[in-house]
Structures are given as structure tokens and as C-alpha cells.
Coordinates of C-alpha atoms and ligand atoms in Angstrom, one line a residue:
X296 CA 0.0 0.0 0.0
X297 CA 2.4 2.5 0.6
X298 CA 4.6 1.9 -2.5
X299 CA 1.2 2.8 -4.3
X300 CA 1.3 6.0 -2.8
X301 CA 5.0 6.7 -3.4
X302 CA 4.1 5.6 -6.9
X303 CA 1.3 7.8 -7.6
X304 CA 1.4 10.2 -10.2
X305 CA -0.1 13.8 -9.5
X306 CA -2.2 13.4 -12.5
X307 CA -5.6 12.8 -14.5
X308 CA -5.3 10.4 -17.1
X309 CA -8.2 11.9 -18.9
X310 CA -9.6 9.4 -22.3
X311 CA -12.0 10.9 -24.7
X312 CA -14.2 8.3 -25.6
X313 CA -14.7 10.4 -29.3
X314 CA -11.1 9.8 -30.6
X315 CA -9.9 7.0 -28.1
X316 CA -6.9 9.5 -27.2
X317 CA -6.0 10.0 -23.4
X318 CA -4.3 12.9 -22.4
X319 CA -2.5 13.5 -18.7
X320 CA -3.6 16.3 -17.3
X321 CA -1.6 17.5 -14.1
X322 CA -3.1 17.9 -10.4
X323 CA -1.4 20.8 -8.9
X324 CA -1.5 21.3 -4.8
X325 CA -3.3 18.4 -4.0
X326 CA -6.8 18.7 -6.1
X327 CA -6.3 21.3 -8.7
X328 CA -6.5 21.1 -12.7
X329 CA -5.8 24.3 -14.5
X330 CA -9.0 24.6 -16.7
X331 CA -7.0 25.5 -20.0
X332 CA -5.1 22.3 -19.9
X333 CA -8.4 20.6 -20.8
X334 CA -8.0 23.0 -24.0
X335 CA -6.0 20.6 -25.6
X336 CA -8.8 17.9 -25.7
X337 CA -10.0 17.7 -29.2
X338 CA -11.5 16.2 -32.0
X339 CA -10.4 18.3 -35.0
X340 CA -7.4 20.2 -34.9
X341 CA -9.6 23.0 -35.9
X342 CA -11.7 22.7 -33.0
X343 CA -12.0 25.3 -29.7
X344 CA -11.2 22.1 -27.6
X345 CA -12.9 21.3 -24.2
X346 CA -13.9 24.1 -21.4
X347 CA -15.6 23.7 -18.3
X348 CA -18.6 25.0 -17.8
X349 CA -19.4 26.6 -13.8
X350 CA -22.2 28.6 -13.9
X351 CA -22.3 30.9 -10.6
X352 CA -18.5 29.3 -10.1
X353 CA -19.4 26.5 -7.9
X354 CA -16.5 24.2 -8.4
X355 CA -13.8 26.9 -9.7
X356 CA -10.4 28.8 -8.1
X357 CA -10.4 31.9 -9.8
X358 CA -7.1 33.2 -8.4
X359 CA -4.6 31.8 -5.7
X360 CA -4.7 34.0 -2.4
X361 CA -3.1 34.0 0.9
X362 CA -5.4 36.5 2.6
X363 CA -8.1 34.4 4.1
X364 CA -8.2 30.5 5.0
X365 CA -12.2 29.2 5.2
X366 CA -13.1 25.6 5.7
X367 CA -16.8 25.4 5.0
X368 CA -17.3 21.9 6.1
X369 CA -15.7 22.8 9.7
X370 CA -17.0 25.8 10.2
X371 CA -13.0 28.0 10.1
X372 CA -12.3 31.3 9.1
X373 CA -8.8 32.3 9.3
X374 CA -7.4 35.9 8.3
X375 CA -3.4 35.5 7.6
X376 CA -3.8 32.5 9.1
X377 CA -5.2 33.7 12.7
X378 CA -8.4 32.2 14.2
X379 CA -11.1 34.5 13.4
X380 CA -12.0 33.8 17.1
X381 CA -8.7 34.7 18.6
X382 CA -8.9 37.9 16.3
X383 CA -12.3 38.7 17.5
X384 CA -11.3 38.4 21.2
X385 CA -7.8 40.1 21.7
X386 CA -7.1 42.0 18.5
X387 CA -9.0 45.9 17.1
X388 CA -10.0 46.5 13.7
X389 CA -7.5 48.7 13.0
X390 CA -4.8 46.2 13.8
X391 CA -7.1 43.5 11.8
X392 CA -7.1 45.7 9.1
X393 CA -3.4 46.2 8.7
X394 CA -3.0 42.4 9.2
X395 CA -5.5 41.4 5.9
X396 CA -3.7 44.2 3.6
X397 CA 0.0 43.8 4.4
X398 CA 0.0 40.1 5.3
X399 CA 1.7 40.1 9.2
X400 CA 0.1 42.1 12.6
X401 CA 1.6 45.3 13.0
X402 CA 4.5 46.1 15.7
X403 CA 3.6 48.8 17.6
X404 CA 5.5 51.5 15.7
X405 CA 3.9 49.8 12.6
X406 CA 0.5 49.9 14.2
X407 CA 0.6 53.9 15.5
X408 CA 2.2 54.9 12.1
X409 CA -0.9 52.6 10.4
X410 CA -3.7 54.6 12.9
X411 CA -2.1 58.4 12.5
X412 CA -1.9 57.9 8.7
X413 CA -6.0 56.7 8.9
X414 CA -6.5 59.2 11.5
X415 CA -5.2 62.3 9.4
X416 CA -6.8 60.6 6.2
X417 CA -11.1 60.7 7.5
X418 CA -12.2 64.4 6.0
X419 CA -13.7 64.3 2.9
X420 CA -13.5 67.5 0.7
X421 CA -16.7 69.5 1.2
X422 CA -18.1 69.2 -2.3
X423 CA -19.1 65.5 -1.1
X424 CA -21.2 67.0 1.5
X425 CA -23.4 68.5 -1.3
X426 CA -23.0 65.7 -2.8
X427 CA -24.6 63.8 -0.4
X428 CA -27.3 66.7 0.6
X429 CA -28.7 66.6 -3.6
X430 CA -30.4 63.1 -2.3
X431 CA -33.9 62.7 -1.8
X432 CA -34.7 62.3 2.3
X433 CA -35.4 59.0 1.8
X434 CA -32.7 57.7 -0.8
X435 CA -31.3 54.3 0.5
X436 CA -28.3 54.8 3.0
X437 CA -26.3 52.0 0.6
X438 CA -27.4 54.0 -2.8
X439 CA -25.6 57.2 -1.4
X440 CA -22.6 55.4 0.2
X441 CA -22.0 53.9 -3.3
X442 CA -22.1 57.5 -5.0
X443 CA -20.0 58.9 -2.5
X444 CA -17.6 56.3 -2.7
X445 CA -17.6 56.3 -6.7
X446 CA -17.5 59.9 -6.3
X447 CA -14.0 60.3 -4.5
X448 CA -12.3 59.4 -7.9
X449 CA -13.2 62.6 -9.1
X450 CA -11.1 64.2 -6.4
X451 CA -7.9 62.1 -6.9
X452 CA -8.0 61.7 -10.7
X453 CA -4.0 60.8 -10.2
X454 CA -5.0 57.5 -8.3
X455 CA -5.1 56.0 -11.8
X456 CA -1.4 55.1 -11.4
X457 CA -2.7 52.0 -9.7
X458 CA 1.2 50.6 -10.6
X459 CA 2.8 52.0 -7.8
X460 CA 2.7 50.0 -4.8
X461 CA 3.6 53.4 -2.3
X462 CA 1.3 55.3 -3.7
X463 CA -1.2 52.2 -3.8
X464 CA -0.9 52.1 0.2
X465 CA -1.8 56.2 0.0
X466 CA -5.1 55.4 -1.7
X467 CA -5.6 52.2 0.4
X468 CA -5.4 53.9 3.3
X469 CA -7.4 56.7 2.1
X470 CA -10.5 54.9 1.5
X471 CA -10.3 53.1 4.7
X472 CA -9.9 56.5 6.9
X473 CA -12.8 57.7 4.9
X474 CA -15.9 55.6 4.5
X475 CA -16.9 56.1 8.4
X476 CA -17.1 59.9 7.2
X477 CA -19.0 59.1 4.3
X478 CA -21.0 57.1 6.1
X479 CA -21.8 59.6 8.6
X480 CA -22.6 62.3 6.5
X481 CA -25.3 59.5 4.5
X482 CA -26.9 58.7 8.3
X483 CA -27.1 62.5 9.0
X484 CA -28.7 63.4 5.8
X485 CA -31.3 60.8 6.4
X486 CA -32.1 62.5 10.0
X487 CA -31.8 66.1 8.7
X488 CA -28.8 66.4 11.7
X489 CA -26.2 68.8 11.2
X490 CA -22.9 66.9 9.6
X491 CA -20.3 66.2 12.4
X492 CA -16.6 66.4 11.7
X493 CA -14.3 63.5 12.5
X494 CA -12.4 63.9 15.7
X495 CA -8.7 62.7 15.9
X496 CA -8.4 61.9 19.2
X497 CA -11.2 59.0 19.1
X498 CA -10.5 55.4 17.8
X499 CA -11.9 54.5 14.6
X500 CA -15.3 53.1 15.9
X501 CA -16.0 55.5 18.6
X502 CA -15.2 58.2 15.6
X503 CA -17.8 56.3 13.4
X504 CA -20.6 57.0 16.1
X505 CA -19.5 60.2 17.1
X506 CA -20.5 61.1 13.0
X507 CA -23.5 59.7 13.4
X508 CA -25.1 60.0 17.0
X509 CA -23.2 62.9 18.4
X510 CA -26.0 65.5 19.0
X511 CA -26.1 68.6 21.6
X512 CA -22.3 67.8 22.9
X513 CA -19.4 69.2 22.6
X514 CA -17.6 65.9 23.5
X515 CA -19.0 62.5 22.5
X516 CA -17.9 59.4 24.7
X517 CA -19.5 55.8 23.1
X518 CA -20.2 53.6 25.7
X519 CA -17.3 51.7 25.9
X520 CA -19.0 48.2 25.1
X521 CA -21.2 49.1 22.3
X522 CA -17.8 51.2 20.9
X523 CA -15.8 47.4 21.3
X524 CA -19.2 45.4 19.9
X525 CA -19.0 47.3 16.6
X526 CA -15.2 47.1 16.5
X527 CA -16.1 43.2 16.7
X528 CA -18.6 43.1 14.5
X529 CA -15.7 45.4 12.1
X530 CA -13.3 42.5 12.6
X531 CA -15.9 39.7 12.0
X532 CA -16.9 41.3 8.6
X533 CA -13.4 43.0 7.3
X534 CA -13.2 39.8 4.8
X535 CA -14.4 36.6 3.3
X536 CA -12.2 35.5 0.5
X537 CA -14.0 34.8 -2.9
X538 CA -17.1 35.9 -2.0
X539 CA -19.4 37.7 -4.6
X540 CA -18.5 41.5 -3.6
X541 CA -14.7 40.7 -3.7
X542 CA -14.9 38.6 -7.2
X543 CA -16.4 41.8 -8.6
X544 CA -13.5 44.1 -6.9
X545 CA -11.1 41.4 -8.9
X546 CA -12.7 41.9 -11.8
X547 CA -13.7 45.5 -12.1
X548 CA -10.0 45.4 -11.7
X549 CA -8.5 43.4 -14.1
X550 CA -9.1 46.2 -16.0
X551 CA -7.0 48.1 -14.3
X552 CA -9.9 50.6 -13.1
X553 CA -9.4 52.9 -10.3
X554 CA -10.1 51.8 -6.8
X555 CA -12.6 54.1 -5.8
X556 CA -14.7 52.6 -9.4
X557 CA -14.0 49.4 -8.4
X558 CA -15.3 49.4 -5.1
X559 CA -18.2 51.2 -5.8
X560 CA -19.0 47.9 -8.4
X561 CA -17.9 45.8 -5.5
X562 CA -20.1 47.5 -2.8
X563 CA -23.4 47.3 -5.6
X564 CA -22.6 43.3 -5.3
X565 CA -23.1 43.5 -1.8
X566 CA -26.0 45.5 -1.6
X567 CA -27.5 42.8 -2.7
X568 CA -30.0 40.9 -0.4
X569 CA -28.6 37.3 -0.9
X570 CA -25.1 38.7 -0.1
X571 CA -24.3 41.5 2.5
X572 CA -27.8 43.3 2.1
X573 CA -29.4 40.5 4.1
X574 CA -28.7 41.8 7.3
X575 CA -31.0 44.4 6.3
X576 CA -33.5 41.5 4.8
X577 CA -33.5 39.2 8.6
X578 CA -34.4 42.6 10.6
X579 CA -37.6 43.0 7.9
X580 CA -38.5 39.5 8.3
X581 CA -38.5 39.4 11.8
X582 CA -40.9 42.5 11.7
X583 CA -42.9 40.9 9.5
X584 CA -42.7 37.4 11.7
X585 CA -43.8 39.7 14.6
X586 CA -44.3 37.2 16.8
X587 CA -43.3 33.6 18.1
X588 CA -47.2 32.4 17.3
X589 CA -46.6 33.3 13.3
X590 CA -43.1 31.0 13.3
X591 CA -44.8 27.5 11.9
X592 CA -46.8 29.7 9.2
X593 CA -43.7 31.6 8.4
X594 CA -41.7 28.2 8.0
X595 CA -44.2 26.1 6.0
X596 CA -43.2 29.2 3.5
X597 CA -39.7 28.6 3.6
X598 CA -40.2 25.0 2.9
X599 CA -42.4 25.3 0.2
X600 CA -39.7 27.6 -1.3
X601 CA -42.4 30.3 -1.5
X602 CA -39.2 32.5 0.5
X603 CA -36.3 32.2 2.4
X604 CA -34.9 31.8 5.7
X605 CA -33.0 35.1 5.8
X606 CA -29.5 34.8 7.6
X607 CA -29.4 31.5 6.9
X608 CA -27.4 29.4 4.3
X609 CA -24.1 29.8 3.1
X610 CA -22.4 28.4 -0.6
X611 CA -19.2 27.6 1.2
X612 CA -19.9 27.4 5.2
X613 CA -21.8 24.0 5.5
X614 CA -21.8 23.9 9.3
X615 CA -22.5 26.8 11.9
X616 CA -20.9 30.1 10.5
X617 CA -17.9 31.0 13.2
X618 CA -18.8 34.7 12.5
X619 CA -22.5 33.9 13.9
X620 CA -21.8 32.3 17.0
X621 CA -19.1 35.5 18.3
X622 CA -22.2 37.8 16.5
X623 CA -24.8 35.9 19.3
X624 CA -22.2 36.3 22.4
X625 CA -21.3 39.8 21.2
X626 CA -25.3 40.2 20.9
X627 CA -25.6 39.4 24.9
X628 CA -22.9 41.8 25.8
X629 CA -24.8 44.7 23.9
X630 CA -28.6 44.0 25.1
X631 CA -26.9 44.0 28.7
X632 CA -26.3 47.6 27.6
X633 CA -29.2 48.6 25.5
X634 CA -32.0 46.3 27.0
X635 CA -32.8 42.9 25.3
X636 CA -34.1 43.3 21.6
X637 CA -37.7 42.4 21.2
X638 CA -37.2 40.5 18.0
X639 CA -34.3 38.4 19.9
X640 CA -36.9 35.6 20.9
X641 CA -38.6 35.4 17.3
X642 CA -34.9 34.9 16.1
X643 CA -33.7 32.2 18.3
X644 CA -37.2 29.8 18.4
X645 CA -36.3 29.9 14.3
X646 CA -32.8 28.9 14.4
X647 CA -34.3 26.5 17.3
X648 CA -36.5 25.1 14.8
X649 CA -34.3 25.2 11.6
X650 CA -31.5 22.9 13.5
X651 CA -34.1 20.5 13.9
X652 CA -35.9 20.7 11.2
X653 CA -35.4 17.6 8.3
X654 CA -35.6 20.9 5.4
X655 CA -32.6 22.7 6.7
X656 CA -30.6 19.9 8.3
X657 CA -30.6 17.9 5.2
X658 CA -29.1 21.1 3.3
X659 CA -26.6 21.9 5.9
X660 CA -28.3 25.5 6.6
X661 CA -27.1 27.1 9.3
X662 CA -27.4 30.9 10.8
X663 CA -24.8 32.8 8.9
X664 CA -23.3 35.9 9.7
X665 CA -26.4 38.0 8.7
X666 CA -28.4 36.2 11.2
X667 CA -27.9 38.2 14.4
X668 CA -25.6 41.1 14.0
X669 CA -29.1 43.1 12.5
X670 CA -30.4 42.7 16.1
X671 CA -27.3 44.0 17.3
X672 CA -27.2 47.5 15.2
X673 CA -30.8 47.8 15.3
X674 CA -30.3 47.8 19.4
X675 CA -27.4 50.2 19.1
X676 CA -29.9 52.8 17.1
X677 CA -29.0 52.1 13.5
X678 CA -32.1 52.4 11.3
X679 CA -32.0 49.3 9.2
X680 CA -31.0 51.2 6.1
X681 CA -27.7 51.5 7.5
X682 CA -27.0 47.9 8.2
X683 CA -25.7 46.9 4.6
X684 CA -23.1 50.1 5.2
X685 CA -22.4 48.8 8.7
X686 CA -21.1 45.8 6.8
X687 CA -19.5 47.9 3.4
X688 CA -17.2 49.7 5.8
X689 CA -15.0 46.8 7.3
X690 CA -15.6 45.1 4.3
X691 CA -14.0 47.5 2.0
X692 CA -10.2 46.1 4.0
X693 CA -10.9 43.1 2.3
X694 CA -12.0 44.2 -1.3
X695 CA -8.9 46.3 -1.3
X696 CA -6.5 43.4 0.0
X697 CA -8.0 41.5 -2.9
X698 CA -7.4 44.0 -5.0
X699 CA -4.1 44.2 -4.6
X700 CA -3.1 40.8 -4.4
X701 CA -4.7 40.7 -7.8
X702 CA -3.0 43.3 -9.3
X703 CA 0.2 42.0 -7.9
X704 CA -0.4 38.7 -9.3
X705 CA 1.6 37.5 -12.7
X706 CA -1.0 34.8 -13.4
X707 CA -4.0 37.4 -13.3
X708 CA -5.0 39.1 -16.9
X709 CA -7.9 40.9 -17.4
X710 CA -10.8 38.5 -16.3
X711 CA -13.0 37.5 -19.3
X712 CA -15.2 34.3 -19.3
X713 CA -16.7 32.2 -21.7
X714 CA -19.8 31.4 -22.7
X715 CA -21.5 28.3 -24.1
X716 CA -23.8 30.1 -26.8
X717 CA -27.6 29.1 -27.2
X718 CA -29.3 31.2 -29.1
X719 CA -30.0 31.4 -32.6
X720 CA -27.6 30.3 -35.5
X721 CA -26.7 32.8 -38.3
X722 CA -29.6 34.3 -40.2
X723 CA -30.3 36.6 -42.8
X724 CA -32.2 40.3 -41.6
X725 CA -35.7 40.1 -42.6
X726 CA -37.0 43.6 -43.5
X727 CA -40.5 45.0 -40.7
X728 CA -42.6 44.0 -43.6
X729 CA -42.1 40.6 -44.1
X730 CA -41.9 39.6 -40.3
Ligands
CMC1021 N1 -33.8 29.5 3.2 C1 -34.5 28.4 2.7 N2 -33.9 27.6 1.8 C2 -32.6 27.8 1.5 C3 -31.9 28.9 2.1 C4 -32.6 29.8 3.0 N3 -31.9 30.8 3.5 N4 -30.6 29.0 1.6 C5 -30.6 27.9 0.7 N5 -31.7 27.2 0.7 C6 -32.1 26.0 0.0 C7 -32.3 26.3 -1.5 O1 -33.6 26.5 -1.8 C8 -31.8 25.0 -2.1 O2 -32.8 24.0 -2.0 P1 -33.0 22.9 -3.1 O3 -31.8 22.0 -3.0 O4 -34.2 22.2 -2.7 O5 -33.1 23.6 -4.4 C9 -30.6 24.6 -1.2 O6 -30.9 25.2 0.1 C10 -29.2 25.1 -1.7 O7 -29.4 26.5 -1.9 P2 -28.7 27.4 -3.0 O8 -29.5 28.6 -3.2 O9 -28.3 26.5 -4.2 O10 -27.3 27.7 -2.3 P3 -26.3 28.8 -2.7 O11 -25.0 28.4 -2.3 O12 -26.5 29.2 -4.1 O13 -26.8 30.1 -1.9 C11 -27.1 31.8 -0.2 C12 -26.2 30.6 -0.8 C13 -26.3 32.4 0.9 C14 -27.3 32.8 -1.3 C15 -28.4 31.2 0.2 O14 -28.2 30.2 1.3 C16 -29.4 32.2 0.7 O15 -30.1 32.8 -0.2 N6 -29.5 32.6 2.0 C17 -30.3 33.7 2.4 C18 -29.6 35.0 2.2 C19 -28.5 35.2 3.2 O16 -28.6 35.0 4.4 N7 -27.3 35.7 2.6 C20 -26.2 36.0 3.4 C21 -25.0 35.1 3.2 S1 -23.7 35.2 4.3 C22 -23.1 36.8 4.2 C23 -22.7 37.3 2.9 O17 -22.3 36.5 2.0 O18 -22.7 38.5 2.6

């Protein structure tokens, strides 16, 4: 048995049963074929030869990374190779932050250079804030983040030389200091409040709801728990590999776009209510559950696929989500502060129900991150408009430490897939009269 193993070639002897050739096709790191060495496979020599076909990229590696480790079936989530849990427990975003985009946690130097540079970096030139005050009252919170953001490349037309890796850093670090601010100037449109500046001296989450909550004082102090929830709930989101949101950040570009462009596409994927938008979705469900007695109604929908379980499901975690269960201890730490959120109980007698229940344990569908952390912000006083921005800002770490790893990669070209075309073959025009 074990000479078999030493014996054992790192290949796929591959035999198409149309021209009785076989062809060896290499397995690279354990379980990986390189798509275009199927290419080869063919019938005439004139032919395309064979391609996969992956719609929604189920079963495909787009790029190599070494920012963040998950293992779906065991329910992991590493950053650089820390435990997501040990990251959530003694580490800050900031530090997190620096960790995802250079690759190793900051000394302390590294780290105070890192926060002073983010610190000095938060104002926003004051043509955004009349940017932001041209929206309608109730334009979505999201919609106006993703102008703003999109916006900003009109005020740093130079950050085209994306080549650069200094002046990469700049912008990097640029964006990060400032999306709290934009942020705060979208949640203070929305109230009609007076805009409040950033203040230097507070950390980047207690900064964050200084923007937005500060009313009537001249010094803001968070409380201290709900100011190290959020930074938490920062860490817990900051990234998630090849996740929708950060496979449109790679792609937008592979074109070499700006950054600012590219994470405005990126933060339009996340928007969406199957991806980071759903925190947003499981706070209007639960309003619309309303109470415990409406649960069995509300499932025998789910099951009959006439909706969805928000907050639950994940393509690549097929156990509990790691992220949910620090979101639900984090959760008890913040209703000790903010009093126990009514929809709490409707939430936990449905993930009671889904673990048992043949549907969802037969699909693997557990809470994901989404689940709780709207119970969370919606306890802290964020209107629910504000929770798919709650989870742009952190995020938007990860998009640009994907970003970069793409640009920096050799292997990566503009990204361009294929197609397998089914529509009509090649036809002559008909003129209007004769159709
Ligand atoms: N409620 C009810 N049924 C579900 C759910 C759900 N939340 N999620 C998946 N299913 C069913 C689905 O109907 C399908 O059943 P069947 O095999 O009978 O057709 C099966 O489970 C597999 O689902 P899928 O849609 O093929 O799985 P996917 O990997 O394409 O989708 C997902 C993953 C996250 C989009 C999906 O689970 C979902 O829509 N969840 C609700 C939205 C949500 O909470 N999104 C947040 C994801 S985590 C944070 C983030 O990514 O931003």
C-alpha cells in the first residue's frame, strides 16, 4: 500500500471516448486542474477544444490568495492565518485591518504609524457633503454610500497610477480612513442632523458613532461596550475570500480601473439581499414574523420555497458560521447595555426550529453571519437602512487586499469568461414587412 502511494502520479489520465486518445492532465496542490489544460482535448485540430462550464463558479479557483483560510465543512475562518475567534477576542480592527492588507500584525510602531496615517486621512472634501445633501430624504443609505464612494475618484484623478505600490498604500489607506465619514454624512442626511466632523483623538469606531449619534455635545464618549461590539462586529466582517463582492472588486480590476470605481461595483454586489444586504433582509422579516405564534406559518413558507430563511445558508460554510456564534455572544454583551431586543426571541425559536428541522438539516443550513448582527445594530440605534453600510465599511479592508493581491499577481490578466452560446444560428435580416 504505501509503495502505491510513493508511486502515484499527480495526474488525471483523462480518455475521450470520441477519438480514443488520453491525455494526462496535471493535479497541482493536492486537487487542482488548470481549466486550460483541458484546452488541448480535441476532435479536430480546428476545434475550440474542451472548457468547463461553472455557472455561478461553484466548483472553480479563480485566483490563488493567501489572505483568508475558510473551511466550510468545519466551520474556520482564518485571516493571515489567525483564528477568526482569537482575532475577535484580543485584536482591534484597525490592527485586523493592517494584518488582511500587508499580510503580518503590525508592531507597535507599525500599528501607531498605520492609525495616525488613517486618522489624518477621514475628511472628505466638502463638495461631497453636497453631494450627499442633492439626495432625496429617503434615498437608501447604501445607494448614497456607493455614490460617494464612486464619487471620491473625481477628487484624486492621479490615483489611476494604480502601478505604484507606495502610492497604492496612500489610496488604500485613504478609502479606509474615509468611508466612516461618508458614512456619517449618508446617516445624518437621512435625520436632517447637522454633519459632524471627524475627531482625531477617538478610535476609529468610537469616531464612526461620534458622526453619526453625536447630537447637543461638545464631546462625544460611546459607551465603551457598544464602541468594542462594533469594532467586533468590524473585525468579524473585514473579509471573506471569494465571496461575490470581492470577485467583482477582482474583476472590475483586471481592468485596471481605479479603486474608488472598483469598489463602488464591489459594494453594488453587496447590496445585494442574498449577499451583504441581508442583514438588512432578517431585521424586515422578523418585523414581518412579529411574533413567536406566526413562526410554523412563516416556515411552511420557507419550505415550500415560496421565500427564504434570511440569515441562513451559506455556498461555502456547511456547518454553523464562526462569525455567527461571536455575533450571538457579542449580541448578549450589547442587550446588557441597550436592554434585550424584542425581536431576539422570534430569532432564536427559528434557528431553534431550523437545527431541527429535516428541510434545513438535510441542506446543511445554518445561521450565517447575517443572522444576528441586525439585532445587534438595530439595538445600538442604527435604522436598518444602515446595516448593509455597517457591513460595506469593514468590508472594504478586504476588497482592497484582494485587490491588490490581484494586481500583484503574474497569473491574473484581465478576467473574461466564456460562454456556451444558445441562441439562434446565423440568419439573414428580414425587413419589418415581411416579419
Ligand atoms: N432559506 C431556505 N432555503 C434555503 C436557504 C434559505 N436561506 N438557503 C438555501 N436554501 C435552499 C435552496 O432553496 C436549495 O434548496 P434545493 O436544493 O431544494 O433547491 C438549497 O438550500 C441550496 O441553496 P442554494 O441557493 O443553491 O445555495 P447557494 O450556495 O447558491 O446560496 C445563499 C447561498 C447564501 C445565497 C443562500 O443560502 C441564501 O439565499 N441565503 C439567504 C440570504 C442570506 O442570508 N445571505 C447572506 C449570506 S452570508 C453573508 C454574505 O455573504 O454576505
Amino acid at each position: 500500500m504505501a509503495d502505491k502511494v510513493s508511486d502515484a502520479k499527480d495526474t488525471l489520465t483523462v480518455r475521450d471516448n470520441r477519438t480514443d486518445r488520453e491525455y494526462e492532465i496535471d493535479i497541482h496542490e493536492g486537487d487542482v486542474v488548470k481549466a486550460m489544460d483541458f484546452r488541448q482535448i480535441k476532435v479536430k485540430d480546428e476545434d475550440f477544444g474542451i472548457m468547463s462550464y461553472d455557472p455561478s463558479f461553484s466548483n472553480t479557483a479563480s485566483t490563488r490568495s493567501s489572505i483568508t483560510f475558510i473551511d466550510g465543512a468545519n466551520g474556520i475562518l482564518e485571516y493571515r492565518g489567525y483564528p477568526i475567534e482569537q482575532l475577535a477576542e484580543k485584536s482591534t480592527f484597525l490592527e485586523v485591518s493592517y494584518l488582511i492588507l500587508r499580510g503580518e500584525l503590525p508592531n507597535k510602531s507599525e500599528l501607531d504609524e498605520f492609525t495616525g496615517t488613517i486618522t489624518n486621512h477621514t475628511y472628505v472634501h466638502e463638495n461631497i457633503k453636497t453631494l450627499m445633501n442633492s439626495f432625496r430624504y429617503d434615498a437608501h443609505a447604501m445607494s448614497m454610500l456607493i455614490s460617494g464612494v464612486a464619487a471620491l475618484n473625481t477628487f484624486y484623478p492621479e490615483d489611476k497610477s494604480i502601478r505604484d505600490p507606495d502610492y497604492r498604500w496612500l489610496q488604500i489607506q485613504r478609502v479606509v480612513a474615509k468611508m466612516p465619514t461618508l458614512a456619517g454624512l449618508v446617516y445624518r442626511h437621512h435625520r436632517g442632523l447637522p454633519r459632524v466632523y471627524p475627531e482625531n483623538e477617538l478610535s476609529y469606531t468610537a469616531n464612526f458613532l461620534n458622526m453619526l449619534f453625536r447630537i447637543g455635545v461638545r464631546e462625544y464618549k460611546p459607551n465603551p461596550v457598544l464602541e468594542r461590539a462594533l469594532d467586533v462586529l468590524f473585525i468579524l466582517h473585514a473579509d471573506h475570500e471569494q465571496n461575490c463582492s470581492a470577485t467583482t472588486m477582482r474583476v472590475i480590476g483586471s481592468a485596471r480601473t481605479d479603486p474608488y470605481s472598483a469598489l463602488a461595483g464591489a459594494m453594488g454586489a453587496l447590496f445585494g439581499p442574498l449577499h451583504g444586504g441581508a442583514n438588512e433582509a432578517v431585521l424586515r422579516m422578523l418585523r414581518r414574523i412579529n411574533s413567536v405564534d406566526n413562526i410554523p406559518s412563516f416556515m411552511d413558507g420557507v419550505k415550500n420555497k415560496k421565500e427564504r430563511l434570511m440569515g441562513f445558508g451559506h455556498r461555502v460554510y456547511k456547518a454553523y458560521d464562526p462569525r455567527a456564534s461571536i455575533i450571538k455572544r457579542t449580541a448578549d454583551e450589547v442587550f446588557e447595555v441597550t436592554g434585550r431586543n424584542r425581536l431576539l426571541d422570534i430569532a432564536l425559536e427559528l434557528e431553534k426550529i431550523a437545527l431541527e428541522d429535516e428541510y434545513f438539516v438535510s441542506r446543511n443550513l445554518y445561521p450565517n453571519v447575517d443572522f444576528y448582527s441586525g439585532l445587534i445594530y438595530q439595538s445600538m440605534g442604527f435604522p436598518v437602512e444602515m446595516f448593509p453600510v455597517l457591513f460595506a465599511i469593514p468590508r472594504t479592508v478586504g476588497w482592497l487586499a484582494q485587490w491588490e493581491e490581484m494586481l500583484e499577481d503574474n497569473e491574473q490578466r484581465i478576467s473574461r469568461p466564456r460562454q456556451v452560446f444558445t441562441g439562434k444560428p446565423r440568419r439573414d435580416f428580414v425587413p419589418i414587412e415581411s416579419r
